[in-house]
mmCIF file of C-alpha atoms and ligand atoms in Angstrom:
data_model
loop_
_atom_site.group_PDB
_atom_site.id
_atom_site.type_symbol
_atom_site.label_atom_id
_atom_site.label_comp_id
_atom_site.label_asym_id
_atom_site.label_seq_id
_atom_site.Cartn_x
_atom_site.Cartn_y
_atom_site.Cartn_z
ATOM 1 C CA MET A 945 0.029 -0.183 0.109
ATOM 2 C CA LYS A 946 1.450 3.450 -0.979
ATOM 3 C CA VAL A 947 2.249 5.573 1.948
ATOM 4 C CA LYS A 948 0.686 8.979 0.855
ATOM 5 C CA LYS A 949 0.075 11.081 4.095
ATOM 6 C CA ALA A 950 2.408 12.559 6.379
ATOM 7 C CA ILE A 951 2.204 14.598 9.772
ATOM 8 C CA ILE A 952 4.398 17.210 10.831
ATOM 9 C CA PRO A 953 3.936 18.146 14.302
ATOM 10 C CA ALA A 954 4.971 21.903 14.839
ATOM 11 C CA ALA A 955 2.955 22.940 18.056
ATOM 12 C CA GLY A 956 5.582 22.960 20.467
ATOM 13 C CA PHE A 957 6.658 26.194 22.399
ATOM 14 C CA GLY A 958 10.442 25.938 21.608
ATOM 15 C CA THR A 959 11.309 26.214 25.230
ATOM 16 C CA ARG A 960 14.786 24.857 24.437
ATOM 17 C CA ASN A 961 15.296 27.883 22.058
ATOM 18 C CA LEU A 962 14.078 30.990 23.808
ATOM 19 C CA PRO A 963 13.753 33.747 23.707
ATOM 20 C CA ILE A 964 13.733 33.695 19.991
ATOM 21 C CA THR A 965 11.031 31.332 19.823
ATOM 22 C CA LYS A 966 8.734 33.547 21.629
ATOM 23 C CA VAL A 967 8.179 35.170 18.035
ATOM 24 C CA VAL A 968 10.136 33.002 15.661
ATOM 25 C CA PRO A 969 8.824 29.371 15.694
ATOM 26 C CA LYS A 970 11.717 27.051 15.416
ATOM 27 C CA GLU A 971 10.521 25.357 12.459
ATOM 28 C CA MET A 972 10.973 28.939 10.777
ATOM 29 C CA PHE A 973 14.789 29.126 11.680
ATOM 30 C CA PRO A 974 16.490 30.187 8.393
ATOM 31 C CA ILE A 975 18.806 27.691 6.679
ATOM 32 C CA GLN A 976 20.194 29.355 3.475
ATOM 33 C CA GLY A 977 17.422 31.515 3.248
ATOM 34 C CA LYS A 978 14.620 28.637 3.615
ATOM 35 C CA PRO A 979 12.973 27.819 7.045
ATOM 36 C CA ALA A 980 14.040 24.281 8.421
ATOM 37 C CA ILE A 981 10.423 23.227 7.908
ATOM 38 C CA HIS A 982 10.542 23.814 4.242
ATOM 39 C CA TYR A 983 13.463 21.190 4.133
ATOM 40 C CA VAL A 984 11.413 18.514 6.025
ATOM 41 C CA VAL A 985 8.354 19.321 3.428
ATOM 42 C CA GLU A 986 10.847 18.619 0.818
ATOM 43 C CA GLU A 987 11.866 15.417 2.218
ATOM 44 C CA ALA A 988 8.199 14.390 2.419
ATOM 45 C CA ILE A 989 7.603 15.154 -1.240
ATOM 46 C CA GLN A 990 10.809 13.177 -2.178
ATOM 47 C CA SER A 991 9.452 10.367 -0.451
ATOM 48 C CA GLY A 992 6.327 10.104 -2.404
ATOM 49 C CA ILE A 993 4.156 11.862 0.067
ATOM 50 C CA GLU A 994 1.142 13.533 -1.537
ATOM 51 C CA GLU A 995 -0.944 15.114 1.574
ATOM 52 C CA ILE A 996 0.731 16.876 4.534
ATOM 53 C CA LEU A 997 -0.987 17.836 7.733
ATOM 54 C CA ILE A 998 1.098 20.338 9.698
ATOM 55 C CA ILE A 999 -0.024 20.675 13.341
ATOM 56 C CA ILE A 1000 0.499 24.289 14.660
ATOM 57 C CA SER A 1001 -0.220 26.245 17.625
ATOM 58 C CA ARG A 1002 -1.461 29.909 18.088
ATOM 59 C CA SER A 1003 1.870 31.562 17.575
ATOM 60 C CA LYS A 1004 2.610 29.830 14.284
ATOM 61 C CA THR A 1005 0.848 31.461 11.863
ATOM 62 C CA SER A 1006 3.866 32.385 9.880
ATOM 63 C CA ILE A 1007 4.094 28.672 9.006
ATOM 64 C CA ILE A 1008 0.762 29.077 7.213
ATOM 65 C CA ASP A 1009 1.602 32.230 5.690
ATOM 66 C CA TYR A 1010 5.027 30.909 4.341
ATOM 67 C CA PHE A 1011 3.301 28.128 2.561
ATOM 68 C CA ASP A 1012 0.787 30.148 1.047
ATOM 69 C CA ARG A 1013 0.905 31.982 -2.047
ATOM 70 C CA SER A 1014 1.563 35.734 -1.787
ATOM 71 C CA ILE A 1015 -0.196 37.244 -5.043
ATOM 72 C CA GLU A 1016 0.791 40.801 -3.838
ATOM 73 C CA LEU A 1017 4.435 39.847 -3.696
ATOM 74 C CA GLU A 1018 4.249 38.081 -7.094
ATOM 75 C CA ASN A 1019 2.584 41.042 -8.722
ATOM 76 C CA PHE A 1020 5.318 43.492 -7.180
ATOM 77 C CA LEU A 1021 8.086 41.169 -8.263
ATOM 78 C CA LYS A 1022 6.497 41.254 -11.930
ATOM 79 C CA GLU A 1023 5.789 44.974 -11.931
ATOM 80 C CA ARG A 1024 9.540 45.557 -10.830
ATOM 81 C CA ASN A 1025 11.012 43.343 -13.399
ATOM 82 C CA LYS A 1026 12.084 40.748 -10.859
ATOM 83 C CA SER A 1027 9.840 37.796 -12.327
ATOM 84 C CA HIS A 1028 13.000 35.528 -12.013
ATOM 85 C CA LEU A 1029 12.484 35.656 -8.283
ATOM 86 C CA ILE A 1030 8.846 34.320 -8.293
ATOM 87 C CA HIS A 1031 9.958 30.703 -8.443
ATOM 88 C CA LYS A 1032 11.522 31.296 -4.927
ATOM 89 C CA ILE A 1033 8.129 32.144 -3.352
ATOM 90 C CA MET A 1034 6.039 29.492 -4.676
ATOM 91 C CA PRO A 1035 4.610 27.019 -2.417
ATOM 92 C CA PRO A 1036 5.903 23.430 -2.736
ATOM 93 C CA SER A 1037 3.740 21.428 -4.758
ATOM 94 C CA VAL A 1038 1.947 19.182 -2.365
ATOM 95 C CA HIS A 1039 -1.317 19.293 -0.640
ATOM 96 C CA ILE A 1040 -0.939 21.029 2.758
ATOM 97 C CA GLN A 1041 -3.516 21.291 5.640
ATOM 98 C CA TYR A 1042 -3.349 22.645 9.029
ATOM 99 C CA LEU A 1043 -4.698 21.792 12.405
ATOM 100 C CA ARG A 1044 -4.237 23.598 15.711
ATOM 101 C CA GLN A 1045 -3.289 21.897 18.916
ATOM 102 C CA PRO A 1046 -5.367 23.839 21.431
ATOM 103 C CA VAL A 1047 -3.198 22.952 24.628
ATOM 104 C CA ALA A 1048 0.508 21.944 24.632
ATOM 105 C CA ASN A 1049 -0.032 18.438 25.543
ATOM 106 C CA GLY A 1050 2.654 16.615 24.011
ATOM 107 C CA LEU A 1051 3.671 14.853 20.732
ATOM 108 C CA GLY A 1052 1.400 12.004 21.356
ATOM 109 C CA ASP A 1053 -1.489 14.466 21.917
ATOM 110 C CA ALA A 1054 -0.925 16.254 18.570
ATOM 111 C CA LEU A 1055 -0.759 13.035 16.495
ATOM 112 C CA LEU A 1056 -4.217 11.953 18.249
ATOM 113 C CA LEU A 1057 -5.619 15.147 16.986
ATOM 114 C CA ALA A 1058 -4.606 13.875 13.187
ATOM 115 C CA GLU A 1059 -6.508 10.696 13.321
ATOM 116 C CA PRO A 1060 -9.347 12.045 11.199
ATOM 117 C CA PHE A 1061 -6.775 13.201 8.720
ATOM 118 C CA ILE A 1062 -5.236 9.789 8.411
ATOM 119 C CA ASN A 1063 -8.660 7.901 7.956
ATOM 120 C CA ASP A 1064 -7.076 4.473 8.480
ATOM 121 C CA GLU A 1065 -4.084 4.599 6.299
ATOM 122 C CA PRO A 1066 -0.379 4.366 7.038
ATOM 123 C CA PHE A 1067 1.409 7.279 7.296
ATOM 124 C CA VAL A 1068 4.767 9.068 8.237
ATOM 125 C CA VAL A 1069 5.796 11.532 10.931
ATOM 126 C CA LEU A 1070 8.510 13.990 10.359
ATOM 127 C CA LEU A 1071 9.727 16.049 13.207
ATOM 128 C CA PRO A 1072 10.850 19.414 12.004
ATOM 129 C CA ASP A 1073 13.606 19.550 14.716
ATOM 130 C CA ASP A 1074 15.294 16.929 12.801
ATOM 131 C CA ILE A 1075 17.095 18.067 9.501
ATOM 132 C CA PHE A 1076 18.508 15.642 7.332
ATOM 133 C CA ILE A 1077 21.394 16.043 4.676
ATOM 134 C CA ASP A 1078 20.924 12.955 2.906
ATOM 135 C CA LYS A 1079 21.132 12.167 -0.861
ATOM 136 C CA GLU A 1080 19.651 8.791 -0.640
ATOM 137 C CA CYS A 1081 16.498 10.190 1.369
ATOM 138 C CA ASP A 1082 16.270 7.613 4.225
ATOM 139 C CA LEU A 1083 12.605 8.317 4.671
ATOM 140 C CA ILE A 1084 12.306 6.356 1.590
ATOM 141 C CA GLN A 1085 14.163 3.404 2.987
ATOM 142 C CA LEU A 1086 11.945 3.641 6.103
ATOM 143 C CA ILE A 1087 8.899 3.277 3.985
ATOM 144 C CA GLU A 1088 10.390 0.280 1.996
ATOM 145 C CA THR A 1089 11.090 -1.432 5.120
ATOM 146 C CA PHE A 1090 7.530 -0.661 6.291
ATOM 147 C CA LYS A 1091 6.020 -2.151 3.155
ATOM 148 C CA GLN A 1092 8.552 -5.443 3.750
ATOM 149 C CA VAL A 1093 7.767 -5.893 7.537
ATOM 150 C CA HIS A 1094 4.268 -4.877 7.819
ATOM 151 C CA SER A 1095 4.769 -3.194 10.901
ATOM 152 C CA SER A 1096 5.566 0.314 12.283
ATOM 153 C CA VAL A 1097 9.093 1.642 11.798
ATOM 154 C CA VAL A 1098 11.044 4.200 13.731
ATOM 155 C CA GLY A 1099 14.186 5.857 12.382
ATOM 156 C CA VAL A 1100 17.174 5.465 14.654
ATOM 157 C CA LYS A 1101 20.710 6.674 14.657
ATOM 158 C CA TYR A 1102 23.755 5.769 16.756
ATOM 159 C CA VAL A 1103 24.224 8.562 19.418
ATOM 160 C CA GLU A 1104 26.985 9.317 21.812
ATOM 161 C CA ASP A 1105 26.528 8.328 25.305
ATOM 162 C CA ASP A 1106 26.166 11.724 26.569
ATOM 163 C CA LEU A 1107 23.665 12.831 24.498
ATOM 164 C CA LEU A 1108 21.052 9.925 24.639
ATOM 165 C CA LYS A 1109 19.234 11.740 27.772
ATOM 166 C CA ASN A 1110 17.744 13.947 24.956
ATOM 167 C CA TYR A 1111 16.112 11.220 22.743
ATOM 168 C CA GLY A 1112 13.764 8.263 22.872
ATOM 169 C CA VAL A 1113 16.282 5.296 23.049
ATOM 170 C CA ILE A 1114 15.581 1.643 22.185
ATOM 171 C CA LYS A 1115 16.478 -1.936 23.390
ATOM 172 C CA GLU A 1116 16.725 -4.041 20.303
ATOM 173 C CA ASN A 1117 17.301 -7.376 18.733
ATOM 174 C CA LYS A 1118 19.159 -7.240 15.337
ATOM 175 C CA VAL A 1119 17.354 -8.740 12.530
ATOM 176 C CA LYS A 1120 19.698 -7.957 10.058
ATOM 177 C CA ASP A 1121 22.094 -4.979 8.914
ATOM 178 C CA ASN A 1122 20.541 -1.668 10.196
ATOM 179 C CA LEU A 1123 17.267 -3.303 11.007
ATOM 180 C CA TYR A 1124 16.229 -4.190 14.661
ATOM 181 C CA GLU A 1125 12.928 -5.361 16.303
ATOM 182 C CA ILE A 1126 12.286 -2.901 19.162
ATOM 183 C CA LEU A 1127 12.089 -4.945 22.553
ATOM 184 C CA ASP A 1128 11.804 -1.653 24.604
ATOM 185 C CA ILE A 1129 11.895 2.058 24.231
ATOM 186 C CA VAL A 1130 12.677 4.889 27.129
ATOM 187 C CA GLU A 1131 12.128 8.294 26.521
ATOM 188 C CA LYS A 1132 15.023 10.641 27.532
ATOM 189 C CA PRO A 1133 16.788 8.278 29.832
ATOM 190 C CA GLN A 1134 18.454 10.216 32.543
ATOM 191 C CA ASN A 1135 20.730 7.276 33.495
ATOM 192 C CA HIS A 1136 21.213 3.390 32.057
ATOM 193 C CA PRO A 1137 20.070 4.167 28.366
ATOM 194 C CA PRO A 1138 19.239 0.548 27.003
ATOM 195 C CA SER A 1139 21.623 1.037 23.768
ATOM 196 C CA ASN A 1140 23.105 3.953 21.647
ATOM 197 C CA LEU A 1141 20.162 3.728 19.056
ATOM 198 C CA ALA A 1142 18.225 7.022 19.234
ATOM 199 C CA VAL A 1143 15.032 7.945 17.594
ATOM 200 C CA VAL A 1144 15.649 10.621 15.030
ATOM 201 C CA GLY A 1145 12.048 12.046 14.357
ATOM 202 C CA ARG A 1146 10.985 9.913 11.214
ATOM 203 C CA TYR A 1147 8.558 7.149 11.831
ATOM 204 C CA VAL A 1148 6.108 5.081 9.523
ATOM 205 C CA PHE A 1149 2.748 4.059 11.315
ATOM 206 C CA ASN A 1150 0.005 1.960 10.950
ATOM 207 C CA PRO A 1151 -2.828 3.534 11.935
ATOM 208 C CA ASP A 1152 -3.360 1.233 14.825
ATOM 209 C CA ILE A 1153 -1.031 3.657 16.773
ATOM 210 C CA PHE A 1154 -3.983 5.727 17.552
ATOM 211 C CA SER A 1155 -5.593 3.093 19.452
ATOM 212 C CA TYR A 1156 -2.433 2.772 21.413
ATOM 213 C CA LEU A 1157 -1.964 6.486 21.856
ATOM 214 C CA LYS A 1158 -5.368 6.568 23.317
ATOM 215 C CA LYS A 1159 -4.503 4.411 26.090
ATOM 216 C CA VAL A 1160 -1.504 6.682 27.183
ATOM 217 C CA LYS A 1161 -1.637 8.385 30.487
ATOM 218 C CA PRO A 1162 -0.067 12.064 30.609
ATOM 219 C CA ASP A 1163 3.634 11.844 32.165
ATOM 220 C CA LYS A 1164 5.046 13.766 35.086
ATOM 221 C CA SER A 1165 4.668 16.872 32.781
ATOM 222 C CA GLY A 1166 1.246 16.395 31.887
ATOM 223 C CA GLU A 1167 2.520 15.283 27.965
ATOM 224 C CA VAL A 1168 1.077 12.367 26.320
ATOM 225 C CA GLN A 1169 4.420 10.986 24.686
ATOM 226 C CA LEU A 1170 4.791 9.420 21.504
ATOM 227 C CA THR A 1171 7.169 6.961 22.974
ATOM 228 C CA ALA A 1172 4.750 5.731 25.440
ATOM 229 C CA GLY A 1173 2.256 4.709 22.501
ATOM 230 C CA LEU A 1174 5.155 2.918 20.769
ATOM 231 C CA LYS A 1175 5.919 1.007 24.267
ATOM 232 C CA GLY A 1176 1.992 0.002 23.738
ATOM 233 C CA ILE A 1177 2.600 -1.466 20.404
ATOM 234 C CA ILE A 1178 5.544 -3.501 21.191
ATOM 235 C CA VAL A 1179 3.603 -5.236 23.929
ATOM 236 C CA ASP A 1180 0.933 -6.616 21.476
ATOM 237 C CA LYS A 1181 2.909 -6.775 18.204
ATOM 238 C CA LYS A 1182 6.207 -6.112 16.542
ATOM 239 C CA CYS A 1183 7.632 -2.822 15.819
ATOM 240 C CA PHE A 1184 10.874 -2.214 14.133
ATOM 241 C CA ALA A 1185 13.890 0.293 14.028
ATOM 242 C CA LYS A 1186 15.614 1.180 10.991
ATOM 243 C CA GLU A 1187 19.269 2.876 11.216
ATOM 244 C CA VAL A 1188 19.493 5.587 8.947
ATOM 245 C CA VAL A 1189 22.425 6.606 7.321
ATOM 246 C CA GLY A 1190 21.999 10.329 6.258
ATOM 247 C CA GLU A 1191 23.704 13.273 8.362
ATOM 248 C CA ARG A 1192 21.023 14.431 10.759
ATOM 249 C CA TYR A 1193 21.049 17.680 12.879
ATOM 250 C CA ASP A 1194 18.936 18.496 15.870
ATOM 251 C CA ILE A 1195 18.137 22.209 15.364
ATOM 252 C CA GLY A 1196 16.336 22.015 18.658
ATOM 253 C CA THR A 1197 19.506 22.452 19.946
ATOM 254 C CA GLU A 1198 21.928 25.759 19.446
ATOM 255 C CA VAL A 1199 24.740 23.416 18.762
ATOM 256 C CA GLY A 1200 22.984 21.451 16.181
ATOM 257 C CA TYR A 1201 21.732 24.526 14.547
ATOM 258 C CA VAL A 1202 25.057 25.876 13.965
ATOM 259 C CA LYS A 1203 26.458 22.710 12.959
ATOM 260 C CA LEU A 1204 23.824 22.464 10.191
ATOM 261 C CA ILE A 1205 24.532 26.102 8.940
ATOM 262 C CA GLU A 1206 28.284 25.235 9.099
ATOM 263 C CA ARG A 1207 27.752 22.228 6.983
ATOM 264 C CA MET A 1208 25.422 23.872 4.435
ATOM 265 C CA ASN A 1209 27.953 26.719 4.017
ATOM 266 C CA ILE A 1210 30.868 24.002 3.370
ATOM 267 C CA ASN A 1211 28.390 22.467 0.958
ATOM 268 C CA ASP A 1212 28.404 25.721 -0.837
ATOM 269 C CA GLY A 1213 31.825 25.968 -1.080
ATOM 270 C CA LYS A 1214 31.630 29.133 1.084
HETATM 271 C C1 G1P B 1009 11.172 13.637 20.205
HETATM 272 C C2 G1P B 1009 10.828 12.340 20.789
HETATM 273 C C3 G1P B 1009 11.920 11.569 21.021
HETATM 274 C C4 G1P B 1009 12.918 11.813 19.646
HETATM 275 C C5 G1P B 1009 13.236 13.045 19.533
HETATM 276 C C6 G1P B 1009 13.820 13.235 18.089
HETATM 277 O O1 G1P B 1009 11.581 14.524 21.448
HETATM 278 O O2 G1P B 1009 9.887 12.324 22.077
HETATM 279 O O3 G1P B 1009 11.703 10.278 21.204
HETATM 280 O O4 G1P B 1009 14.041 10.950 19.968
HETATM 281 O O5 G1P B 1009 11.917 13.974 19.407
HETATM 282 O O6 G1P B 1009 14.285 14.681 17.873
HETATM 283 P P1 G1P B 1009 11.633 15.831 21.620
HETATM 284 O O7 G1P B 1009 12.915 16.621 20.730
HETATM 285 O O8 G1P B 1009 10.267 16.586 21.098
HETATM 286 O O9 G1P B 1009 11.898 16.236 23.037
#
């Protein structure tokens, strides 16, 4: 079955990046003149996605404006003999819808709001904090794996010990090169992480994830965690992790963002 739908959750407050995120969503942080979320949308398109739902919150209307057409600006560019710039402001060629998460109750809660959009089809989730520089496009590989194993698949990557506390970390059983069955998953382990394989913000789900998310109780901070939904799946059935090969930058951290900018400049020969 073709995987046609994607969810991009972009409703968080970006507390790690305050104060700028008070007015500029981290999804709009510039990377060579384009906002981060544009790269994520391009990755989805490259992977064959036809419909995207972006989950936003009240302070994120700039994301909607960005992907909309600006007829005034197009006309202005035409009038001023700058038509050659119009291609830069055209929206990407994919259907994008938006939904607002009223209360910041976590990633799992945001995804639950998307159930009617998904309408019982398989789908991908792309977390826009994680930007990939990746010629092969790891998401295509994750979708291929999903079709082979007929189970939900999570992208993971080797992460050094000191950074594991920032991610979901799996306990795994190797199936073959780069493919693991998930035996357990711990969200942001403060000590004794079960492995060095951390979730990188790319997932391919069967729609049954929703029934597991509905059973999740909010954590200490009141958030419904996606990781808790994944834990539910693995109790009943199989769920797999695929190790991704592309370079991944976590722009939710200052250091990740700076590294990405440097990397893009090197790419550009600057
Ligand atoms: C989320 C997930 C976590 C995952 C991470 C990837 O955490 O909860 O499991 O490893 O994204 O970036 P967040 O970055 O929203 O705190």
